[in-house]
Coordinates of C-alpha atoms in Angstrom, one line a residue:
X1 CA -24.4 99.8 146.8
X2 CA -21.9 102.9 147.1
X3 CA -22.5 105.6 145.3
X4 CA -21.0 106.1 141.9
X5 CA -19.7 110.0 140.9
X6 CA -17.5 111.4 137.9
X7 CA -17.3 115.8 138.1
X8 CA -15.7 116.8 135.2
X9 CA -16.4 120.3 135.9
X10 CA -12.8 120.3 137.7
X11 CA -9.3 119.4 136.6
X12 CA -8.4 116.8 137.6
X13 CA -12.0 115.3 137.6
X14 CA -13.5 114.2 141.1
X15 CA -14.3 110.7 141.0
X16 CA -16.3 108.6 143.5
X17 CA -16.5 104.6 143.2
X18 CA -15.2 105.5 139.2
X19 CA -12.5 105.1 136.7
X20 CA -13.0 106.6 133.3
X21 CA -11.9 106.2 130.2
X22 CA -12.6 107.6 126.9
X23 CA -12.4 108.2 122.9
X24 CA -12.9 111.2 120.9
X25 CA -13.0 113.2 123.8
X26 CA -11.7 116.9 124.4
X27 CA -10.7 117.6 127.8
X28 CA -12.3 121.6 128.2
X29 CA -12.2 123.5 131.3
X30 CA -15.5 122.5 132.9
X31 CA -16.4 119.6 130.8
X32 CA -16.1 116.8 128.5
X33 CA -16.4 117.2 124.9
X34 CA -17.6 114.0 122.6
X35 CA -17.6 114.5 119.0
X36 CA -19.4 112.2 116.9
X37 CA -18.7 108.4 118.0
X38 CA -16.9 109.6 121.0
X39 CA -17.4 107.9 124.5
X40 CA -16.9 107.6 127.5
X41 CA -16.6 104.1 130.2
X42 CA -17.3 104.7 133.5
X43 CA -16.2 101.1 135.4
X44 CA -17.7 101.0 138.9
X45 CA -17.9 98.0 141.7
X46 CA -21.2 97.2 143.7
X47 CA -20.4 95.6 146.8
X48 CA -23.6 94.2 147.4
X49 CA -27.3 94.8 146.9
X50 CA -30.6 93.4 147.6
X51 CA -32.1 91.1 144.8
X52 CA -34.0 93.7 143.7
X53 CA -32.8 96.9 143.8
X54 CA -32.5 99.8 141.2
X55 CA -30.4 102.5 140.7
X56 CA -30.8 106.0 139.3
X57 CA -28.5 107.1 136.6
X58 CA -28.1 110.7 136.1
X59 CA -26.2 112.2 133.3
X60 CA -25.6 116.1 133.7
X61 CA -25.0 117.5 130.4
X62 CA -23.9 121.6 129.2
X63 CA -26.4 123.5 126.9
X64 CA -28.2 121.9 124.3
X65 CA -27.2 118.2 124.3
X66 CA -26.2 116.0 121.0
X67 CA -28.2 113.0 120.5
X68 CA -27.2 110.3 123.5
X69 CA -26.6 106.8 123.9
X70 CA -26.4 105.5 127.8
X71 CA -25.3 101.7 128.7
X72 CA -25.2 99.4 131.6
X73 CA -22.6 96.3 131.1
X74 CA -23.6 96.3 127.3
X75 CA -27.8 97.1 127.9
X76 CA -29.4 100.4 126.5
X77 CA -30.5 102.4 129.1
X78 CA -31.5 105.4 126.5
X79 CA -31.0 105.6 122.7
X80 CA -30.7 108.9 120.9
X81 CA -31.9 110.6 123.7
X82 CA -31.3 114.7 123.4
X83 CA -32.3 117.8 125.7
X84 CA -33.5 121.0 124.4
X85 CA -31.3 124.5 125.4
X86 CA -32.8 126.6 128.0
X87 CA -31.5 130.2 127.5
X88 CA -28.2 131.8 125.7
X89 CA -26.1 130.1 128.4
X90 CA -28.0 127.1 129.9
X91 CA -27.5 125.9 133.4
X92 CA -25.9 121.8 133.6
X93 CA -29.3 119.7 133.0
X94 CA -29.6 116.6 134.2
X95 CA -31.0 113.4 132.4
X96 CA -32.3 111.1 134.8
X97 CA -32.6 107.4 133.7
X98 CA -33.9 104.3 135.6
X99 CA -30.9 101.0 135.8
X100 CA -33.1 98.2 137.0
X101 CA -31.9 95.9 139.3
X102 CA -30.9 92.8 136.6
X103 CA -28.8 95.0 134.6
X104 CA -26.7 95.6 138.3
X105 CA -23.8 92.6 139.0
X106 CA -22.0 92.4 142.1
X107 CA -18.6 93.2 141.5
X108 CA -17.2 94.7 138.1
X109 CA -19.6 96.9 136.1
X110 CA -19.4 99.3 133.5
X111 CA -21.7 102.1 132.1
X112 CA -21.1 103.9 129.1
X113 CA -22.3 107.3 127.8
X114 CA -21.7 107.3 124.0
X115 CA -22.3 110.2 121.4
X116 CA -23.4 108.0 118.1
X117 CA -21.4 108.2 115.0
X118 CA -22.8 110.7 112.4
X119 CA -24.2 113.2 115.3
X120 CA -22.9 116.9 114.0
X121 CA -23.3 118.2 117.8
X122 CA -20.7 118.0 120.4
X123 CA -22.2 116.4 123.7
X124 CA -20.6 118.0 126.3
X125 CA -20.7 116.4 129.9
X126 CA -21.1 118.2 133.4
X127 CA -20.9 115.0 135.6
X128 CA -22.4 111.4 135.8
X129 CA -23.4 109.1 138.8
X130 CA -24.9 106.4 139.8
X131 CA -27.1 105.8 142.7
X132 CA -29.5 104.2 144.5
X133 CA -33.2 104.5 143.7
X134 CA -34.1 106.5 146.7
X135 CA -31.6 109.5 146.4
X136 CA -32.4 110.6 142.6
X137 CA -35.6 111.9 141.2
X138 CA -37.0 111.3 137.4
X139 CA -36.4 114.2 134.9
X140 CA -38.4 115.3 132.4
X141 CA -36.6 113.7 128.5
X142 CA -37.0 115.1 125.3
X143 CA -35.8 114.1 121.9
X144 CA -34.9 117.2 119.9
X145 CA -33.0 117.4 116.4
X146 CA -30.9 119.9 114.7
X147 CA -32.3 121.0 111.3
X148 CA -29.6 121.8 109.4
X149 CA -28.9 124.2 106.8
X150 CA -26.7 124.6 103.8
X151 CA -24.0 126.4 105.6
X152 CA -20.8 124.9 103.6
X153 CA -20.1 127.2 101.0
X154 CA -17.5 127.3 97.8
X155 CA -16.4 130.1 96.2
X156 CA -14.8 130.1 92.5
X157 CA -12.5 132.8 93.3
X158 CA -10.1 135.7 90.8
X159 CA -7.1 138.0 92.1
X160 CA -6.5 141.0 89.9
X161 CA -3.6 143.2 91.0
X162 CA -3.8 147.4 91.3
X163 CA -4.3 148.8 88.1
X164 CA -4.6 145.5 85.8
X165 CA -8.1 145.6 83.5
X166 CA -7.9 141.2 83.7
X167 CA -8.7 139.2 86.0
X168 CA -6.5 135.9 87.1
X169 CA -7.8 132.8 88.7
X170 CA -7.3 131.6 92.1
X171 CA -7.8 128.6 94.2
X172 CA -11.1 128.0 95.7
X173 CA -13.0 129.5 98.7
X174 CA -14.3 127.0 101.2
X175 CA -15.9 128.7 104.2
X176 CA -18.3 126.9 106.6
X177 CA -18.6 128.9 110.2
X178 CA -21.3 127.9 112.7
X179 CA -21.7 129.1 116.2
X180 CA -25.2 127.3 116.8
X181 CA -27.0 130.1 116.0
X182 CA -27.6 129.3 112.1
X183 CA -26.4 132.5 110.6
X184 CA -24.7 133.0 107.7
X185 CA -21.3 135.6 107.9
X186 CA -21.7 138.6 106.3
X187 CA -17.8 139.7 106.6
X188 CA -14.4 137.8 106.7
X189 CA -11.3 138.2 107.6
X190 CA -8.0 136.1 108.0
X191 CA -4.6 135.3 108.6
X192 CA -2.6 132.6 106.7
X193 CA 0.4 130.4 108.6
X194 CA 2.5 131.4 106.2
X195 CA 1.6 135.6 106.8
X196 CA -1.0 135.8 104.0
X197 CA -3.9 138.1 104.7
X198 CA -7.6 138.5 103.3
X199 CA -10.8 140.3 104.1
X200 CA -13.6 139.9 102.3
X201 CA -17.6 141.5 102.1
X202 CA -20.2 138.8 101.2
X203 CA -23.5 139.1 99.4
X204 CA -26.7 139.4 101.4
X205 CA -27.9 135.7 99.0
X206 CA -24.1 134.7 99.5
X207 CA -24.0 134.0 95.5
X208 CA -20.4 135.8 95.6
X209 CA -18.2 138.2 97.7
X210 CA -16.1 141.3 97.1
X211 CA -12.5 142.2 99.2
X212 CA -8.7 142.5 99.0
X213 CA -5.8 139.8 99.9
X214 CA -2.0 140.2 100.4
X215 CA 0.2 137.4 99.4
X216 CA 3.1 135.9 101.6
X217 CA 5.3 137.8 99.8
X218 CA 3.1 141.0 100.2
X219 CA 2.0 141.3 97.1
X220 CA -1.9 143.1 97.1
X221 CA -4.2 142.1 94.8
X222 CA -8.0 142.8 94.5
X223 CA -10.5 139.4 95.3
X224 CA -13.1 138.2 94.3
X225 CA -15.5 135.4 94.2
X226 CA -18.5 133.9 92.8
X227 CA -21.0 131.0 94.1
X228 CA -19.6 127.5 93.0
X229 CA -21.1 125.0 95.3
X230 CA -22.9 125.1 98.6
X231 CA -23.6 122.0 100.5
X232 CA -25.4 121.1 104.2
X233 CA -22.8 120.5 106.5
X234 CA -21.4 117.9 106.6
X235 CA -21.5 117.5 103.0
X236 CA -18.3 119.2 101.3
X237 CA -16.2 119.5 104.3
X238 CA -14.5 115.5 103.9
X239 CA -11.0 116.1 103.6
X240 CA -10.9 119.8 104.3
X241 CA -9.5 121.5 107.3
X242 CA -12.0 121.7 109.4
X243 CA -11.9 122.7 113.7
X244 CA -14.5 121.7 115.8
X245 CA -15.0 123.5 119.2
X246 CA -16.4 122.9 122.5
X247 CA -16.8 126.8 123.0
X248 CA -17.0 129.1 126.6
X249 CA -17.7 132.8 127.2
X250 CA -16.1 134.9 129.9
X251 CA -18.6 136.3 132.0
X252 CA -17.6 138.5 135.3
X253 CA -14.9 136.5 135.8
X254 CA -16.7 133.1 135.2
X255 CA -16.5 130.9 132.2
X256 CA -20.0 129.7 130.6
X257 CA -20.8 126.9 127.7
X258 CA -21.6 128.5 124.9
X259 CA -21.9 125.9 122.2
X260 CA -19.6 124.4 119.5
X261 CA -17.9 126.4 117.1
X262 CA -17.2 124.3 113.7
X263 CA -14.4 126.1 111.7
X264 CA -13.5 126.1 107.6
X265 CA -12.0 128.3 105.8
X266 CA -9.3 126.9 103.3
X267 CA -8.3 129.3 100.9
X268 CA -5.8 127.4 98.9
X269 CA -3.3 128.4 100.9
X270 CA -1.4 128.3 104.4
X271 CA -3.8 126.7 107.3
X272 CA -5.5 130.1 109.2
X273 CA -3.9 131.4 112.1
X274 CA -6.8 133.8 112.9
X275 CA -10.3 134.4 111.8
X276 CA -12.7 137.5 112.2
X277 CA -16.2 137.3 111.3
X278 CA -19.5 139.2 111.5
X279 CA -23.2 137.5 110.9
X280 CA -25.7 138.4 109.4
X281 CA -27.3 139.0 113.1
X282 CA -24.4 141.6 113.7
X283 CA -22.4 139.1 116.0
X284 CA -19.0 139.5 115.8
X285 CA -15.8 137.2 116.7
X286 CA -12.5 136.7 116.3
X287 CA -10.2 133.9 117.3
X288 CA -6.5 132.9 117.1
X289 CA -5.5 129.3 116.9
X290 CA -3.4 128.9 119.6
X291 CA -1.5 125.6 118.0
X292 CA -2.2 125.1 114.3
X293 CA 0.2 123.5 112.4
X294 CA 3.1 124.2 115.5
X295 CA 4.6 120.8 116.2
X296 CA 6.3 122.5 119.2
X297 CA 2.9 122.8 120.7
X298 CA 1.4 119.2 120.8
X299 CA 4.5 117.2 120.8
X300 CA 5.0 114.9 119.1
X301 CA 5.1 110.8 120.1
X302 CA 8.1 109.4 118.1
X303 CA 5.7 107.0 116.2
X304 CA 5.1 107.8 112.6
X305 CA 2.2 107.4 110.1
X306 CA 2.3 106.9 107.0
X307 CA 0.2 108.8 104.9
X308 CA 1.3 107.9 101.4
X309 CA -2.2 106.7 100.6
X310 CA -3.3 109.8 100.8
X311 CA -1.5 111.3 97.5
X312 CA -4.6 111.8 94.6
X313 CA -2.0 112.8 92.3
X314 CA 1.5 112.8 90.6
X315 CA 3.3 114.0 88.3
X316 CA 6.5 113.6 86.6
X317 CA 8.7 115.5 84.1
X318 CA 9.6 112.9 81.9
X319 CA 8.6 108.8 82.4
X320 CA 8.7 105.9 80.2
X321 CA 4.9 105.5 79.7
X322 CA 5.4 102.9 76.8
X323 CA 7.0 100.1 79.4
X324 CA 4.7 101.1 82.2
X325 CA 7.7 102.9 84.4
X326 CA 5.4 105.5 85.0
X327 CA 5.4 108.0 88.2
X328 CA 2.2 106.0 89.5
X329 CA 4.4 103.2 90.4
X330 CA 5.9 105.3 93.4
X331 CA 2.9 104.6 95.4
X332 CA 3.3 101.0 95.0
X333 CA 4.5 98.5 97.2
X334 CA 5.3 96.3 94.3
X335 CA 9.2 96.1 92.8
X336 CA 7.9 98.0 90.0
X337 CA 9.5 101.5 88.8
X338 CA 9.2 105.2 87.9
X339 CA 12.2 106.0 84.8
X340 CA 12.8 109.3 83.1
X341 CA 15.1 110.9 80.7
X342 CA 18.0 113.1 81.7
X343 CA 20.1 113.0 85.1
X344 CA 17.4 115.7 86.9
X345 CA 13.8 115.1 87.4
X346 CA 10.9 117.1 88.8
X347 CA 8.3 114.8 90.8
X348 CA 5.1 116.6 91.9
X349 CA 2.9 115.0 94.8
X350 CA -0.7 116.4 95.9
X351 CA -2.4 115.2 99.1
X352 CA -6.1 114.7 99.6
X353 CA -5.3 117.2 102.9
X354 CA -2.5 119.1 104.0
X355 CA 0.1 116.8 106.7
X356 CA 3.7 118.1 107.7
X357 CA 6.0 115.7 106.1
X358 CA 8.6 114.5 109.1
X359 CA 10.0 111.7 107.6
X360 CA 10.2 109.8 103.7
X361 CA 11.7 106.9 102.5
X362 CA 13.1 106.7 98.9
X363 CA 14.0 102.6 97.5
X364 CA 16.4 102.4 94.8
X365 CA 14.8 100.6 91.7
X366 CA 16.3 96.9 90.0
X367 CA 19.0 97.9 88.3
X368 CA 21.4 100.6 87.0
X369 CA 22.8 102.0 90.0
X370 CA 24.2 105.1 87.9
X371 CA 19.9 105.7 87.7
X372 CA 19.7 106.5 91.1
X373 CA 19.3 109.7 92.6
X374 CA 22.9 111.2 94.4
X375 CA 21.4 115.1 95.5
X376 CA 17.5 116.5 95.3
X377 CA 15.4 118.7 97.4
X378 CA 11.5 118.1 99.0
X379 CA 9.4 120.9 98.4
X380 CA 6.8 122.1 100.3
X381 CA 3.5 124.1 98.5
X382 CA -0.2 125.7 99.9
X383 CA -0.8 126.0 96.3
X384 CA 1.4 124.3 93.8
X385 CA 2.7 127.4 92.6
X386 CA 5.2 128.8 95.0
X387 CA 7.8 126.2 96.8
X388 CA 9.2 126.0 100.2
X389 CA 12.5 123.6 100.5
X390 CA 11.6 121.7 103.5
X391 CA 15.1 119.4 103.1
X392 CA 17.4 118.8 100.6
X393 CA 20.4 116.0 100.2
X394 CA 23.7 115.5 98.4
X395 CA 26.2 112.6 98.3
X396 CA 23.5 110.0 98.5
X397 CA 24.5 106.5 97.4
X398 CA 22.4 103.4 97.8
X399 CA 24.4 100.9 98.4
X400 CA 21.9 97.9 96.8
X401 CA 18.9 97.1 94.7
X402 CA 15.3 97.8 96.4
X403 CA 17.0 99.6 99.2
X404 CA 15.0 102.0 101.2
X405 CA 16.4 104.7 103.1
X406 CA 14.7 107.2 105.3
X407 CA 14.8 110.7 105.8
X408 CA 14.1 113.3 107.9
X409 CA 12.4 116.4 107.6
X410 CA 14.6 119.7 108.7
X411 CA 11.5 122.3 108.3
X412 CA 8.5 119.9 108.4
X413 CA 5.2 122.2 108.1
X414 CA 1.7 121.0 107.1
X415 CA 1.2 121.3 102.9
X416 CA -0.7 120.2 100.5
X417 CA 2.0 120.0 97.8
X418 CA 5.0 118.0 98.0
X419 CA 8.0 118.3 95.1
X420 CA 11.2 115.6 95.2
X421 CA 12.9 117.7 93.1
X422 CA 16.1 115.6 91.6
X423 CA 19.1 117.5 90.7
X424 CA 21.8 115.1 89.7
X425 CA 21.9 111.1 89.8
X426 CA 25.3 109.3 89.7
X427 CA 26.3 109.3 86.0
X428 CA 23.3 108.4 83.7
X429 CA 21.3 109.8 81.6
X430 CA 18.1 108.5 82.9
X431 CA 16.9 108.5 86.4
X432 CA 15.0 106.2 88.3
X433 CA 13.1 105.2 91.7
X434 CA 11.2 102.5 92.7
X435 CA 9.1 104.0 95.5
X436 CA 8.6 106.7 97.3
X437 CA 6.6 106.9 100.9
X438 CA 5.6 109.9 103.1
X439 CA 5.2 109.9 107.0
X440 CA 3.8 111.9 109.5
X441 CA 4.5 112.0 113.5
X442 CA 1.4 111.9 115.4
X443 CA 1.2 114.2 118.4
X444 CA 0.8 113.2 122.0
X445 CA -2.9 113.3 121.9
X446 CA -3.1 110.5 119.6
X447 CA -3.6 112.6 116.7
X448 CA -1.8 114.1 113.4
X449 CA 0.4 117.4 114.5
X450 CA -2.0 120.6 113.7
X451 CA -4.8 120.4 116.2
X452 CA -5.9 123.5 117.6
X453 CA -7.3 125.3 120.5
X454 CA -8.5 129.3 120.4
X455 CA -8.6 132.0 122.4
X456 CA -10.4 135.4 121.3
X457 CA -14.0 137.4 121.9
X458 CA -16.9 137.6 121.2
X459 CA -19.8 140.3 121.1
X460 CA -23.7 140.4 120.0
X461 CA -25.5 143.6 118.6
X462 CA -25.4 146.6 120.7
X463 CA -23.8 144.4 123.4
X464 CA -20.4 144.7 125.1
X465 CA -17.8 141.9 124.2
X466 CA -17.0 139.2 125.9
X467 CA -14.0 136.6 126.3
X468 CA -14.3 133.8 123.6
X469 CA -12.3 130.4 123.9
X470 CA -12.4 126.9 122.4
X471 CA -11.1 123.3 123.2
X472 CA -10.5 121.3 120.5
X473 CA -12.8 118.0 119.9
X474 CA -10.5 115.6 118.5
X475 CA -10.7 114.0 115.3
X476 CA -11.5 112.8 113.1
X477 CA -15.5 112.2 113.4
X478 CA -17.8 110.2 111.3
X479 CA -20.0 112.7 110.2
X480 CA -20.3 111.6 106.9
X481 CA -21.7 108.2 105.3
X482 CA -18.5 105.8 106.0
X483 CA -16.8 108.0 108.1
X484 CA -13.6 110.1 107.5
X485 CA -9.7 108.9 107.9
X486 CA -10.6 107.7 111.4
X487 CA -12.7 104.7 110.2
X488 CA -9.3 102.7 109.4
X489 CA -8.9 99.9 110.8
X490 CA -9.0 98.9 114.3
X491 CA -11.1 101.1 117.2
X492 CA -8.4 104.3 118.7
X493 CA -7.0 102.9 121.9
X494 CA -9.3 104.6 124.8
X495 CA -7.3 107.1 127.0
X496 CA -7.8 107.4 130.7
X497 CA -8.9 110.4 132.4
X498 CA -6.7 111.8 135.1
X499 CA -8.9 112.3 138.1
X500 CA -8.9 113.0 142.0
X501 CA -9.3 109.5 143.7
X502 CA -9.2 110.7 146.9
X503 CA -13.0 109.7 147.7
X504 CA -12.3 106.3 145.5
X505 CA -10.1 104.3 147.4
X506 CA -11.7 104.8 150.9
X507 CA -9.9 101.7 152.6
X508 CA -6.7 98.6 151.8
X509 CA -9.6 97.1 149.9
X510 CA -10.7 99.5 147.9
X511 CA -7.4 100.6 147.6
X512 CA -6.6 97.4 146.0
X513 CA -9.5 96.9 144.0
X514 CA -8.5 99.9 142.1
X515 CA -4.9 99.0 141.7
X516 CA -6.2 96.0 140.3
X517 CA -8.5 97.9 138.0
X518 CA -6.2 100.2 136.7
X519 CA -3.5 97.6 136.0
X520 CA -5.9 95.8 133.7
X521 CA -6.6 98.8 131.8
X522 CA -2.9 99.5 131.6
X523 CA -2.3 96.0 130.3
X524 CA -5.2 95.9 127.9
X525 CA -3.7 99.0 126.4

């Protein structure tokens, strides 16, 4: 048989005999980054082979490995298989399995490296092949797991401004930061989207924390916080804005793995922009998000998503709660109705995470065409309290019952807090809708606008620093019991990798087996 070879340690990859596909997979400098129930498909052809020959299969992996499923055309080869870290920045290991003979066909085969679902470490991959028996010697396996600890942390937090004796409420603290090396921070600081600013001292038992924050607007206030919750990860992060990393350090020129980087910290407020930390073993870092919440970075597909499912709650200024034309009935699909008194009307949406609004579509209710709304403004808010106009509307007229128009966004950014605030309807003193629905464009990637990659440094105790930089792992993963918003339904259409097939199609017949090949995939898609 030929030999079978996928280097992702270049870009494009080098591919021998090979073409790959994959899910959940971020594409990093000098390797491939599987979150949890990512994979990868590596579909190969044997030629020919004697009855009963095997093949090695050797899968080179970066640093300390997550847990590791390996296939041959649908067989285990190796279930939950791990390998330990060897040093701050370990050399590519290899994992050396055995594919006997029966599990080979002549012709089409496929061999798949999978990262299971629920694994909270990135599996990053160097390089896989496949080869005859004779050319690959056995490796030592080890299973290995992560202990984890209760790293996710919520603060109850207070703003008091310079010179005021009381104390005022704010929203919570949610930080969770973890570089590998299981310790806690000891000081934070950060940059809202939106050009807030806070920094922060916590407490040596992490029970509460001490600093100072400046508002949008600029206003200063002190801030403070005290224990509310703390959780071990993955617990408390579902539905918060969380970044997951496949991390490399800049050394002498040279780019190492140095881990995964997971990322919270949702004040309340804008996403972060940029986060400095120090540990409690005096490593410091600081990164920048090089494309959070910027739609002109990851652009966008033209296909929307609609995301109305995702509002927990709504409120209205006035409904008719005795006939059951409540605000609740804007989420339904049903011809039922949301009526309220007076020709203005304030409707308040919240969202179980922050999304940039592109698009939304407003259907006229069953009657009373003097009910419906003529001019309004969305509203866009971090924290419910202070309002962005994000579009806004005059001279509307819908021309029948249970009409739907659409709309698009002018200023779409990512919030948590949406406001259809209703200025004037066409005459009557009671307005009305019968639903209201909220989209989202998905970027080219696949996934919701707001992904992020990072650029920064890093530096240990008494060390010099060094360059710092991230690739994003796509989400979302299924660390937690039922998985997140990607367990809907249907499997996320496999992307395939862009590689050098130079050393694939070696003659016409290769050349058209892989035509062949790829036009499949293509038409499967």
């Amino acid at each position: 048989m030929d030999a079978v070879f996928a280097d992702f340690s270049t870009n494009p990859a080098q591919l021998s005999n090979a073409v790959v596909t994959h899910h959940r997979c971020g594409i990093a400098p000098s390797h491939l980054a599987l979150g949890a129930g990512g994979y990868i498909k590596v579909d190969f052809t044997v030629d020919g082979r004697e009855e009963n020959d095997e093949a090695v299969v050797t899968v080179t992996v970066l640093g300390a490995s997550a847990p590791m499923d390996v296939l041959l055309n649908g067989k285990a080869l190796a279930e939950q298989l791990t390998i330990p870290a060897d040093g701050a920045h370990s050399d590519p290991q290899d994992i050396v399995l055995s594919a006997p003979g029966e599990l080979l066909a002549i012709g089409a085969n496929v061999l798949e490296v999978r990262s299971p679902e629920g694994s909270d470490t990135l599996l990053r991959l160097r390089a896989v092949s496949v080869v005859p028996e004779h050319e690959s010697d056995a490796a030592e396996r080890a299973r290995a797991a992560r202990a984890a600890n209760r790293s996710v942390i919520a603060f109850s937090a207070e703003v008091r401004s310079p010179g005021a004796t009381a104390w005022q409420p704010a929203p919570r603290l949610l930080v969770h930061i973890d570089m590998g090396e299981r310790a806690m921070p000891a000081h934070l600081a950060w940059r809202g989207a939106d050009g807030s600013e806070a920094a922060i001292g916590l407490r040596a038992d992490l029970t509460g924390f001490l600093g100072h924050r400046r508002t949008a607007d600029g206003a200063v206030t002190e801030y403070r916080g005290s224990l509310a919750d703390r959780w071990t990860y993955p617990e408390g992060t579902t539905a918060a804005r969380l970044h997951r990393f496949s991390t490399e350090e800049g050394h002498g020129g040279t780019w190492y793995p140095s881990g995964e980087l997971r990322l919270l910290l949702d004040d309340g407020g804008a996403p972060v922009e940029r986060v400095s930390w120090t540990d409690r073993r005096s490593t410091t870092a600081s990164v920048v998000l090089s494309s959070a919440d910027r739609p002109d970075v990851r652009k966008p597909t033209g296909e929307l998503r609609d995301i109305t499912r995702t509002v927990v709650g709504i409120e209205a200024s006035d409904e008719f709660d005795a006939a059951g034309e409540v605000a609740e009935n804007l989420l339904s699909k049903s011809r039922s109705k949301w009526l309220g008194d007076g020709d203005s009307a304030v409707l308040d949406f919240t969202l179980a995470h922050p999304a940039a609004v592109t698009v939304y579509r407003l259907t006229s209710a069953n009657d009373a065409p003097e009910r419906d709304p003529e001019e309004w403004e969305l509203q866009g808010s971090h924290d419910g309290g202070r309002w962005t106009t994000v579009d806004s509307r005059t001279r509307e007229h819908f021309r029948q019952r249970y009409e739907t128009k659409e709309y698009a966004v002018v200023s779409p950014a990512s919030y948590a807090h949406y406001r259809l605030s209703i200025t004037d309807n066409h005459g009557s003193e009671q307005t009305q809708l019968s639903r209201i629905q909220f989209l989202t464009a998905e970027s080219a990637a696949g996934q919701v606008q707001g992904a992020a990659d990072f650029t920064g440094y890093r530096t240990s105790l008494g060390g010099d620093p060094v360059g710092y930089r991230g690739t994003t792992v796509p989400g979302p993963w299924s660390d937690t019991p039922g998985g997140q918003e990607g367990q809907e339904t249907g499997q996320a259409l496999q992307n395939l990798l862009a590689g050098d097939l130079g050393e694939t199609a070696r003659g016409l017949d290769d050349a058209a087996r892989l035509i062949g090949k790829l036009a499949a995939y293509l038409q499967n898609s």
